[in-house]
XYZ file of N, CA and C in Angstrom:
723
model
N 40.520 15.745 -110.736
C 39.817 16.282 -109.576
C 38.225 16.338 -109.645
N 37.940 17.188 -110.684
C 36.482 17.302 -111.069
C 35.791 15.894 -111.184
N 36.501 14.977 -112.015
C 35.679 13.820 -112.187
C 35.461 12.938 -110.975
N 36.597 12.838 -110.379
C 36.464 12.049 -109.050
C 35.659 12.752 -108.028
N 35.485 14.045 -107.872
C 34.372 14.689 -107.263
C 32.987 14.386 -107.736
N 32.697 14.349 -109.000
C 31.441 14.115 -109.732
C 31.164 12.459 -109.203
N 32.203 11.405 -109.498
C 31.789 9.986 -109.145
C 31.560 9.906 -107.663
N 32.235 10.825 -106.947
C 31.911 10.475 -105.437
C 30.422 11.247 -105.029
N 30.192 12.224 -105.780
C 28.636 12.425 -105.572
C 27.700 11.654 -106.095
N 27.938 11.080 -107.265
C 26.975 10.106 -107.642
C 26.870 8.824 -106.915
N 28.018 8.341 -106.069
C 27.859 7.270 -105.248
C 27.073 7.831 -104.005
N 27.532 8.989 -103.753
C 26.767 9.294 -102.569
C 25.022 9.484 -102.513
N 24.885 10.018 -103.861
C 23.387 10.139 -104.183
C 22.881 8.564 -104.057
N 23.629 7.771 -104.860
C 22.978 6.485 -104.894
C 22.709 5.867 -103.736
N 23.771 6.083 -102.705
C 23.807 5.641 -101.343
C 22.573 6.175 -100.578
N 22.525 7.573 -100.866
C 21.248 8.023 -100.116
C 19.988 7.654 -100.455
N 19.636 7.160 -102.009
C 18.711 6.753 -102.491
C 18.296 5.439 -102.000
N 19.291 4.766 -101.903
C 19.002 3.261 -101.230
C 18.795 3.261 -100.064
N 19.320 3.957 -99.384
C 18.913 4.258 -97.609
C 17.591 4.807 -97.614
N 17.126 5.719 -98.360
C 15.845 6.358 -98.176
C 14.715 5.040 -98.632
N 15.107 4.346 -99.666
C 14.159 3.326 -99.964
C 14.066 2.287 -98.897
N 15.118 2.070 -98.539
C 15.127 0.844 -97.389
C 14.421 1.545 -96.228
N 14.516 2.762 -95.695
C 13.783 3.457 -94.772
C 12.329 3.399 -94.735
N 11.861 3.603 -96.275
C 10.459 3.396 -96.588
C 10.045 1.836 -96.423
N 10.851 1.196 -96.626
C 10.397 -0.436 -96.620
C 10.216 -0.498 -95.175
N 10.844 -0.027 -94.392
C 10.731 -0.294 -92.738
C 9.457 0.443 -92.281
N 8.668 1.247 -93.223
C 7.538 1.821 -92.836
C 7.837 3.122 -91.818
N 8.652 3.889 -92.135
C 8.989 4.894 -91.485
C 8.856 6.291 -92.170
N 8.923 6.257 -93.391
C 8.805 7.436 -94.363
C 7.736 7.239 -95.245
N 7.578 8.348 -96.183
C 7.153 8.456 -97.462
C 5.565 7.661 -97.411
N 5.315 6.693 -98.120
C 3.979 6.087 -98.148
C 3.480 5.181 -97.104
N 4.413 4.671 -96.222
C 4.441 4.052 -94.929
C 3.894 2.630 -95.420
N 4.580 1.744 -96.248
C 4.097 0.498 -96.621
C 3.945 -0.103 -95.702
N 4.286 -0.188 -94.130
C 3.721 -1.012 -93.152
C 3.219 -0.066 -91.960
N 2.033 -0.173 -91.640
C 1.425 0.499 -90.494
C 2.267 0.374 -89.280
N 2.282 1.292 -88.415
C 3.191 1.225 -87.044
C 2.280 0.522 -86.169
N 2.991 0.099 -85.016
C 2.413 -0.664 -84.192
C 1.324 0.026 -83.254
N 1.422 1.430 -83.125
C -0.009 1.987 -82.427
C -0.994 1.885 -83.221
N -0.904 2.159 -84.551
C -1.943 2.215 -85.516
C -2.358 0.823 -85.681
N -1.864 -0.367 -85.624
C -2.291 -1.835 -85.605
C -3.120 -2.017 -84.472
N -2.619 -1.482 -83.369
C -3.415 -1.846 -81.956
C -4.597 -1.026 -82.031
N -4.715 0.305 -82.560
C -5.654 0.863 -82.548
C -6.776 0.416 -83.635
N -6.404 -0.103 -84.671
C -7.293 -0.783 -85.491
C -7.908 -2.043 -84.938
N -7.127 -2.864 -84.128
C -7.315 -4.017 -83.661
C -8.577 -3.921 -82.498
N -8.095 -2.730 -81.556
C -9.225 -2.437 -80.520
C -10.761 -1.855 -81.269
N -10.433 -1.066 -82.266
C -11.733 -0.485 -82.825
C -12.509 -1.548 -83.214
N -12.057 -2.711 -83.986
C -12.769 -3.830 -84.741
C -13.362 -4.746 -83.255
N -12.580 -4.970 -82.388
C -12.949 -5.834 -81.243
C -14.039 -5.014 -80.444
N -14.027 -3.720 -80.279
C -14.948 -3.153 -79.786
C -16.195 -3.078 -80.310
N -16.014 -2.512 -81.609
C -17.342 -2.871 -82.544
C -18.030 -4.017 -82.657
N -17.181 -5.133 -82.776
C -17.949 -6.355 -82.562
C -18.449 -6.515 -81.188
N -17.919 -6.009 -80.209
C -18.532 -5.894 -78.788
C -19.304 -7.633 -78.472
N -18.137 -8.702 -77.970
C -18.696 -9.822 -77.586
C -19.514 -9.690 -76.297
N -19.560 -8.490 -75.607
C -20.301 -8.318 -74.487
C -21.691 -8.402 -74.942
N -21.896 -7.781 -76.190
C -23.368 -7.891 -76.503
C -23.983 -9.122 -76.605
N -23.169 -9.799 -77.119
C -23.627 -11.541 -77.328
C -23.807 -12.285 -76.118
N -23.091 -12.013 -74.961
C -23.198 -12.676 -73.872
C -24.533 -12.710 -73.361
N -25.557 -11.934 -73.060
C -26.789 -12.328 -72.824
C -27.595 -13.334 -73.435
N -27.359 -13.327 -74.718
C -28.072 -14.266 -75.484
C -27.413 -15.653 -75.340
N -25.959 -15.687 -75.329
C -25.145 -16.729 -75.053
C -25.645 -17.526 -73.770
N -25.668 -16.508 -72.843
C -26.025 -17.282 -71.561
C -27.228 -17.904 -71.305
N -28.307 -17.369 -72.067
C -29.689 -17.833 -71.828
C -29.746 -18.949 -72.697
N -28.963 -19.018 -73.794
C -29.337 -20.235 -74.695
C -28.235 -21.463 -74.587
N -27.024 -21.063 -73.986
C -26.036 -21.983 -73.785
C -25.786 -22.600 -72.127
N -26.650 -22.174 -71.470
C -26.664 -22.405 -69.949
C -26.857 -23.774 -69.803
N -27.901 -24.325 -70.756
C -28.066 -26.069 -70.270
C -27.390 -26.920 -71.052
N -26.465 -26.452 -72.022
C -25.680 -27.184 -73.314
C -24.567 -27.922 -72.469
N -24.208 -28.932 -73.106
C -22.783 -29.533 -72.541
C -21.782 -28.538 -73.148
N -20.535 -28.915 -72.545
C -19.077 -28.195 -72.730
C -18.942 -28.379 -74.219
N -19.175 -29.445 -74.808
C -18.926 -29.706 -76.213
C -19.733 -28.863 -77.025
N -21.106 -28.922 -76.606
C -21.908 -28.018 -77.341
C -21.646 -26.418 -77.417
N -21.290 -25.938 -76.164
C -20.823 -24.619 -76.010
C -19.608 -24.373 -76.807
N -18.585 -25.182 -76.988
C -17.573 -25.111 -77.632
C -17.921 -24.911 -79.080
N -18.899 -25.871 -79.662
C -19.266 -25.602 -81.004
C -19.997 -24.576 -81.237
N -20.795 -24.132 -80.404
C -21.743 -22.465 -80.472
C -20.458 -21.468 -80.566
N -19.638 -21.458 -79.845
C -18.392 -20.335 -79.736
C -17.610 -20.611 -81.083
N -17.343 -21.846 -81.352
C -16.546 -21.886 -82.833
C -17.462 -21.285 -84.052
N -18.380 -21.854 -84.061
C -19.335 -21.356 -85.243
C -19.841 -19.901 -85.303
N -19.914 -19.286 -84.119
C -19.979 -17.667 -84.079
C -18.768 -16.930 -84.461
N -17.549 -17.402 -83.957
C -16.525 -16.594 -84.408
C -16.033 -16.981 -85.857
N -16.421 -18.094 -86.314
C -15.966 -18.211 -87.737
C -17.138 -17.561 -88.439
N -18.360 -17.197 -88.240
C -19.187 -16.397 -88.818
C -18.585 -14.927 -88.896
N -18.204 -14.548 -87.831
C -17.584 -13.154 -87.736
C -16.383 -12.921 -88.588
N -15.463 -14.148 -88.855
C -14.311 -14.264 -89.530
C -14.761 -14.203 -91.037
N -15.634 -15.033 -91.258
C -16.078 -15.093 -92.768
C -16.729 -13.584 -93.385
N -17.526 -13.119 -92.570
C -18.123 -11.895 -92.760
C -17.354 -10.783 -92.821
N -16.209 -10.631 -92.083
C -15.278 -9.566 -92.062
C -14.406 -9.821 -93.219
N -13.880 -10.992 -93.547
C -12.945 -11.260 -94.646
C -13.852 -10.883 -96.006
N -15.128 -11.335 -96.057
C -15.782 -10.897 -97.294
C -15.828 -9.494 -97.491
N -16.247 -8.805 -96.273
C -15.904 -7.175 -96.305
C -14.867 -6.698 -96.841
N -13.417 -7.449 -96.343
C -12.462 -6.729 -96.860
C -12.086 -6.982 -98.464
N -12.462 -8.267 -98.886
C -12.222 -8.701 -100.151
C -13.095 -8.039 -101.148
N -14.510 -7.672 -100.715
C -15.425 -7.178 -101.522
C -15.675 -5.706 -101.632
N -15.295 -4.946 -100.247
C -15.927 -3.743 -99.897
C -15.366 -2.725 -100.837
N -14.175 -2.798 -101.168
C -13.572 -1.825 -102.415
C -14.261 -1.801 -103.745
N -14.590 -3.142 -104.106
C -15.478 -3.343 -105.343
C -16.728 -2.782 -105.382
N -17.525 -2.953 -104.069
C -18.641 -2.340 -104.143
C -18.681 -0.705 -104.153
N -17.841 -0.104 -103.126
C -17.506 1.218 -103.506
C -17.226 1.685 -104.875
N -16.294 1.119 -105.387
C -16.047 1.401 -106.764
C -17.240 1.116 -107.865
N -18.111 0.045 -107.598
C -19.159 -0.231 -108.598
C -20.234 1.047 -108.422
N -20.300 1.411 -107.299
C -21.472 2.339 -107.099
C -20.918 3.977 -107.152
N -19.868 4.012 -107.402
C -18.788 5.176 -107.522
C -19.041 6.043 -106.050
N -19.011 5.237 -104.983
C -19.044 6.049 -103.522
C -17.459 6.260 -103.196
N -17.159 7.468 -103.089
C -15.917 8.049 -102.393
C -15.725 7.169 -100.818
N -14.346 7.239 -100.633
C -14.293 6.646 -99.481
C -14.539 7.774 -98.184
N -14.368 8.929 -98.632
C -14.555 9.845 -97.598
C -16.101 9.698 -97.269
N -17.110 9.733 -98.289
C -18.547 9.535 -98.100
C -18.599 8.311 -97.458
N -18.077 7.395 -97.630
C -18.720 6.263 -96.894
C -18.063 6.013 -95.729
N -16.915 6.825 -95.096
C -16.404 7.105 -93.853
C -17.343 7.857 -93.014
N -17.763 8.772 -93.546
C -18.847 9.706 -92.681
C -20.212 8.956 -92.433
N -20.559 8.163 -93.440
C -21.750 7.431 -93.430
C -21.690 6.173 -92.273
N -20.483 5.486 -92.266
C -20.128 4.440 -91.549
C -19.921 5.034 -90.131
N -19.357 6.079 -90.128
C -19.277 6.797 -88.917
C -20.605 6.953 -87.972
N -21.842 7.551 -88.992
C -23.132 7.652 -88.581
C -23.791 6.364 -87.994
N -23.339 5.344 -88.592
C -24.071 4.367 -88.360
C -23.661 3.607 -86.798
N -22.132 3.441 -86.888
C -21.404 3.447 -85.598
C -22.029 4.126 -84.567
N -22.217 5.494 -84.787
C -22.685 6.367 -83.714
C -23.998 6.074 -83.109
N -24.904 5.689 -84.035
C -26.404 5.112 -83.706
C -26.314 3.833 -82.739
N -25.046 2.904 -83.171
C -24.940 1.803 -82.339
C -24.532 2.063 -81.257
N -23.604 3.121 -81.022
C -22.991 3.488 -79.826
C -24.014 3.996 -78.755
N -24.940 4.889 -79.382
C -25.975 5.229 -78.606
C -26.871 4.471 -78.197
N -27.226 3.384 -78.878
C -27.828 2.092 -78.573
C -27.366 1.534 -77.222
N -25.890 1.322 -77.526
C -25.301 0.838 -76.318
C -25.260 1.324 -75.064
N -25.420 2.717 -75.285
C -25.114 3.572 -73.884
C -26.542 3.792 -73.096
N -27.420 4.047 -74.209
C -28.824 4.666 -73.657
C -30.108 3.445 -73.656
N -29.830 2.270 -74.263
C -30.940 1.288 -74.280
C -30.888 0.467 -72.858
N -32.121 0.053 -72.341
C -32.472 -0.727 -71.401
C -31.963 -2.106 -71.946
N -31.529 -2.806 -70.927
C -31.261 -4.450 -71.307
C -32.528 -5.200 -71.616
N -32.572 -5.922 -72.699
C -33.724 -6.611 -73.301
C -33.506 -8.167 -73.181
N -34.223 -8.972 -72.872
C -34.208 -10.219 -72.930
C -34.404 -10.769 -74.256
N -33.580 -11.892 -74.567
C -33.409 -12.632 -76.095
C -34.908 -13.116 -76.108
N -35.515 -12.573 -77.226
C -37.075 -12.984 -77.703
C -37.045 -14.362 -77.862
N -36.017 -14.959 -78.360
C -35.926 -16.469 -78.889
C -35.122 -17.443 -77.665
N -35.147 -16.856 -76.508
C -34.340 -17.596 -75.510
C -34.943 -18.862 -75.134
N -36.439 -18.973 -75.560
C -36.812 -20.357 -75.290
C -36.678 -21.376 -76.133
N -36.188 -20.970 -77.421
C -35.973 -21.804 -78.433
C -34.893 -22.911 -78.149
N -34.846 -23.791 -79.224
C -33.876 -24.749 -79.167
C -33.049 -25.138 -80.370
N -33.225 -24.024 -81.156
C -32.456 -23.837 -82.559
C -31.173 -23.471 -82.503
N -30.508 -23.463 -83.769
C -29.108 -23.310 -83.667
C -29.015 -21.816 -83.703
N -28.668 -21.237 -82.738
C -28.358 -19.886 -82.625
C -27.116 -19.133 -82.881
N -25.987 -19.994 -83.246
C -24.729 -19.806 -83.280
C -24.431 -18.826 -84.373
N -25.023 -19.108 -85.486
C -24.859 -18.147 -86.745
C -25.759 -17.053 -86.872
N -26.991 -17.034 -86.580
C -27.941 -15.994 -86.407
C -28.762 -16.466 -85.010
N -28.851 -15.363 -84.290
C -28.496 -14.023 -84.470
C -27.228 -13.789 -83.802
N -26.504 -14.652 -83.260
C -25.216 -14.600 -82.268
C -24.120 -14.055 -83.343
N -23.842 -14.962 -84.096
C -22.796 -14.601 -85.249
C -23.002 -13.192 -85.844
N -24.130 -13.120 -86.600
C -24.554 -11.997 -87.032
C -25.972 -11.921 -87.004
N -26.752 -10.783 -86.454
C -26.107 -9.324 -86.504
C -25.485 -8.906 -85.252
N -25.966 -9.996 -84.038
C -25.152 -9.468 -82.919
C -23.641 -9.257 -82.854
N -22.796 -9.946 -83.362
C -21.359 -9.811 -83.445
C -20.792 -9.137 -84.734
N -21.051 -9.815 -85.831
C -20.515 -9.070 -87.158
C -21.621 -8.375 -87.689
N -21.917 -7.069 -87.124
C -22.985 -6.223 -87.493
C -22.428 -5.242 -88.309
N -23.598 -4.054 -88.432
C -23.137 -3.067 -89.472
C -21.675 -2.225 -89.218
N -21.502 -2.321 -87.829
C -20.187 -1.381 -87.373
C -19.014 -1.995 -87.659
N -18.772 -3.413 -87.383
C -17.348 -3.881 -87.727
C -17.282 -4.096 -89.308
N -18.223 -4.600 -89.889
C -18.293 -4.674 -91.416
C -17.882 -3.261 -92.110
N -18.647 -2.239 -91.697
C -18.176 -0.933 -92.443
C -16.927 -0.458 -91.957
N -16.406 -0.727 -90.699
C -14.885 -0.206 -90.394
C -13.942 -1.011 -91.346
N -14.335 -2.375 -91.469
C -13.260 -3.408 -92.106
C -13.283 -2.697 -93.603
N -14.563 -2.325 -94.160
C -14.452 -1.681 -95.688
C -13.579 -0.511 -95.605
N -13.535 0.439 -94.597
C -12.986 1.673 -94.586
C -11.372 1.198 -94.336
N -11.002 0.514 -93.496
C -9.611 0.096 -93.483
C -8.951 -0.424 -94.840
N -10.079 -1.245 -95.445
C -9.403 -1.833 -96.533
C -9.423 -1.031 -97.661
N -10.090 0.113 -97.607
C -10.064 1.188 -98.742
C -8.887 2.061 -98.646
N -8.698 2.548 -97.337
C -7.891 3.731 -97.002
C -6.509 3.398 -96.193
N -6.462 1.995 -96.059
C -5.160 1.587 -95.260
C -5.560 1.754 -93.825
N -4.503 1.067 -92.990
C -4.648 1.143 -91.606
C -4.033 2.704 -90.956
N -4.684 3.173 -90.334
C -4.072 4.602 -89.987
C -4.428 5.580 -91.036
N -5.149 5.337 -92.295
C -5.264 6.332 -93.177
C -4.175 6.550 -94.159
N -3.398 5.438 -94.179
C -2.152 5.595 -95.235
C -2.555 4.753 -96.339
N -1.766 4.653 -97.442
C -1.878 4.198 -98.616
C -2.618 2.725 -98.371
N -3.558 2.205 -99.044
C -3.910 0.837 -99.024
C -3.300 -0.009 -99.937
N -1.884 -0.149 -99.471
C -0.975 -1.122 -100.326
C -1.049 -2.620 -99.698
N -0.435 -3.477 -100.431
C -0.901 -5.082 -100.010
C -0.108 -4.971 -98.787
N 0.753 -4.543 -98.211
C 1.119 -4.676 -96.755
C -0.001 -4.183 -95.615
N -0.607 -3.171 -96.337
C -1.667 -2.690 -95.309
C -2.898 -3.871 -95.301
N -3.044 -4.593 -96.426
C -4.079 -5.605 -96.608
C -3.586 -6.748 -95.491
N -2.374 -7.094 -95.468
C -1.856 -8.255 -94.799
C -2.181 -7.938 -93.425
N -1.876 -6.681 -92.823
C -1.902 -6.385 -91.398
C -3.432 -6.384 -91.177
N -4.393 -5.973 -92.172
C -5.695 -6.053 -91.849
C -6.366 -7.493 -91.671
N -5.632 -8.162 -92.384
C -6.199 -9.723 -92.570
C -5.837 -10.313 -91.189
N -4.505 -10.176 -90.736
C -4.188 -10.384 -89.211
C -4.853 -9.871 -88.218
N -5.474 -8.579 -88.304
C -6.176 -7.910 -87.357
C -7.634 -8.783 -87.368
N -8.248 -9.030 -88.549
C -9.289 -9.685 -88.441
C -9.397 -11.074 -87.828
N -8.299 -11.738 -88.049
C -8.104 -13.277 -87.537
C -7.889 -12.966 -86.301
N -7.276 -11.817 -85.579
C -7.060 -11.740 -84.210
C -8.351 -11.354 -83.365
N -9.393 -10.556 -84.202
C -10.353 -10.231 -83.586
C -11.468 -11.347 -83.323
N -11.176 -12.147 -84.366
C -12.278 -13.399 -84.501
C -11.782 -14.391 -83.341
N -10.423 -14.547 -83.222
C -9.992 -15.243 -81.876
C -10.228 -14.601 -80.627
N -10.297 -13.349 -80.464
C -10.734 -12.569 -79.265
C -12.139 -12.890 -78.946
N -12.949 -12.798 -79.835
C -14.449 -13.089 -80.051
C -14.840 -14.667 -79.479
N -13.844 -15.545 -80.149
C -13.965 -16.955 -79.784
C -13.648 -16.925 -78.216
N -12.571 -16.420 -77.685
C -12.209 -16.515 -76.439
C -13.189 -15.975 -75.336
N -13.587 -14.455 -75.749
C -14.669 -14.057 -74.897
C -15.858 -14.891 -74.684
N -16.330 -15.667 -75.734
C -17.552 -16.486 -75.714
C -17.089 -17.718 -74.930
N -16.030 -18.383 -74.956
C -15.749 -19.508 -74.287
C -15.619 -19.157 -72.644
N -15.437 -17.842 -72.341
C -15.371 -17.717 -70.833
C -16.570 -17.037 -70.301
N -17.707 -16.838 -71.330
C -18.723 -15.908 -71.154
C -19.488 -16.351 -69.874
N -19.695 -17.610 -69.874
C -20.563 -18.125 -68.704
C -19.864 -17.632 -67.218
N -18.479 -18.302 -67.183
C -17.871 -17.781 -65.619
C -17.885 -16.331 -65.619
N -17.521 -15.294 -66.563
C -17.693 -14.157 -66.618
C -18.962 -13.611 -66.256
N -19.930 -14.122 -67.071
C -21.153 -13.546 -66.869
C -21.905 -13.812 -65.200
N -21.245 -14.974 -64.724
C -21.650 -15.236 -63.247
C -20.962 -14.272 -62.418
N -19.623 -14.173 -62.890
C -18.938 -13.062 -61.983
C -19.490 -11.806 -61.968
N -19.907 -11.063 -63.064
C -20.203 -9.750 -63.347
C -21.715 -9.606 -63.222
N -22.681 -10.556 -63.422
C -23.930 -10.439 -63.422
C -24.408 -9.692 -64.350
N -25.880 -9.379 -64.470
C -26.591 -8.452 -65.371
C -26.183 -7.097 -65.422
N -25.857 -6.623 -64.210
C -25.659 -5.264 -63.774
C -24.168 -4.919 -64.373
N -23.159 -5.932 -64.065
C -21.661 -5.610 -64.526
C -21.450 -5.707 -66.011
N -22.402 -6.699 -66.796
C -22.352 -6.342 -68.182
C -23.051 -5.292 -68.694
N -23.971 -4.620 -68.069
C -24.515 -3.640 -68.679
C -23.653 -2.447 -68.458
N -22.940 -2.438 -67.361
C -22.063 -1.255 -66.989
C -20.987 -1.291 -68.100
N -20.197 -2.514 -68.420
C -19.204 -2.725 -69.299
C -19.789 -2.522 -70.645
N -20.954 -2.672 -70.941
C -21.373 -2.336 -72.268
C -21.403 -0.944 -72.653
N -21.939 -0.222 -71.739
C -22.102 1.179 -71.654
C -20.882 1.793 -71.808
N -19.751 1.416 -71.060
C -18.535 2.034 -71.165
C -17.908 1.891 -72.593
N -18.154 0.544 -73.152
C -17.894 0.287 -74.358
C -18.543 1.053 -75.512
N -19.524 1.548 -75.194
C -20.328 2.316 -76.175
C -19.949 3.565 -76.083
N -19.496 4.143 -74.962
C -18.555 5.590 -75.160
C -17.451 5.488 -75.951
N -16.817 4.553 -75.861
C -15.607 4.272 -76.756
C -15.833 4.138 -78.129
N -17.023 3.492 -78.300
C -17.367 3.328 -79.907
C -17.733 4.707 -80.395
N -18.730 5.517 -79.386
C -19.278 6.857 -79.858
C -17.781 7.626 -80.192
N -16.706 7.555 -79.462
C -15.551 8.233 -79.939
C -15.026 7.929 -81.108
N -15.063 6.719 -81.392
C -14.487 5.901 -82.689
C -15.363 6.692 -83.711
N -16.753 6.575 -83.617
C -17.765 7.041 -84.663
C -17.445 8.455 -84.878
N -17.353 9.484 -84.038
C -17.077 10.859 -84.114
C -15.761 10.945 -84.900
N -14.589 10.167 -84.525
C -13.290 10.443 -85.096
C -13.573 10.000 -86.709
N -14.308 9.269 -86.988
C -14.387 8.695 -88.461
C -15.240 9.788 -88.980
N -16.232 10.448 -88.445
C -16.977 11.469 -89.298
C -16.181 12.368 -89.471
N -15.678 13.031 -88.352
C -14.508 14.218 -88.683
C -13.603 14.026 -89.952
N -12.897 12.744 -89.780
C -12.013 12.290 -90.740
C -12.660 12.405 -92.090
N -13.804 11.827 -92.279
C -14.440 11.867 -93.554
C -14.870 13.308 -93.930
N -15.233 14.054 -93.001
C -15.740 15.497 -93.521
C -14.425 16.375 -93.950
N -13.169 16.159 -93.063
C -12.135 16.909 -93.458
C -11.673 16.582 -94.915
N -11.872 15.177 -95.198
C -11.616 14.665 -96.788
C -12.503 15.279 -97.814
N -13.627 15.399 -97.269
C -14.606 15.808 -98.341
C -14.472 17.440 -98.458
N -14.149 17.975 -97.362
C -14.068 19.501 -97.344
C -12.728 19.985 -96.745
N -11.589 19.811 -97.946
C -10.134 20.258 -97.388
C -10.079 21.633 -96.666
N -11.071 22.505 -97.296
C -10.886 23.789 -96.767
C -11.111 24.144 -95.203
N -11.778 23.019 -94.787
C -12.221 22.990 -93.412
C -10.863 23.079 -92.220
N -9.926 22.349 -92.791
C -8.760 22.111 -92.087
C -7.890 23.610 -91.674
């Protein structure tokens, strides 16, 4: 009886271990190998808002108004590819740069939050400016449209943070990197779509509408920045919690 009871207990323990392991793989416990849908959507929205395709609309409208449909398509494609390449580079090399200079992720999170906060304040408080190069005829799809207008310090630093600490602040395991890769591709695709419809949307909203939308996006970016600063501060000073 004792032997049978011990064998039954061993089987039960193994079953429990297997169940727990399977539960963790599903992303519901422990290290959370797979970020949840709310965390994925939050990261996607954060990166898209930081890219802020609306910020590139005025220069796109001023420079692409006289272009043919094929040329506009080429501009939108090159700008979105620029965003994709720069964000992928930040994802691939960001952790190595932090390690090389001995920068802790908490410190970088606070620094990135401060940079993004300044960007948000500029979005909310600055007056609209005309593109100083609007009269030119050169290729503007990569510079200044692709970068620094779209893929600027904000989205680049946020991607480095996500790649270093994982989506939602969980362990930066390979599954989190796969999710971040998908988010970057999706954000670049959304940027492409926004540029493709920029001219009809620009005519519909007008300059005033674009400015209002930019300021509303700036408020959201400011909230994201403050959350990053607070998160980094709490990690640097655990006693504050």
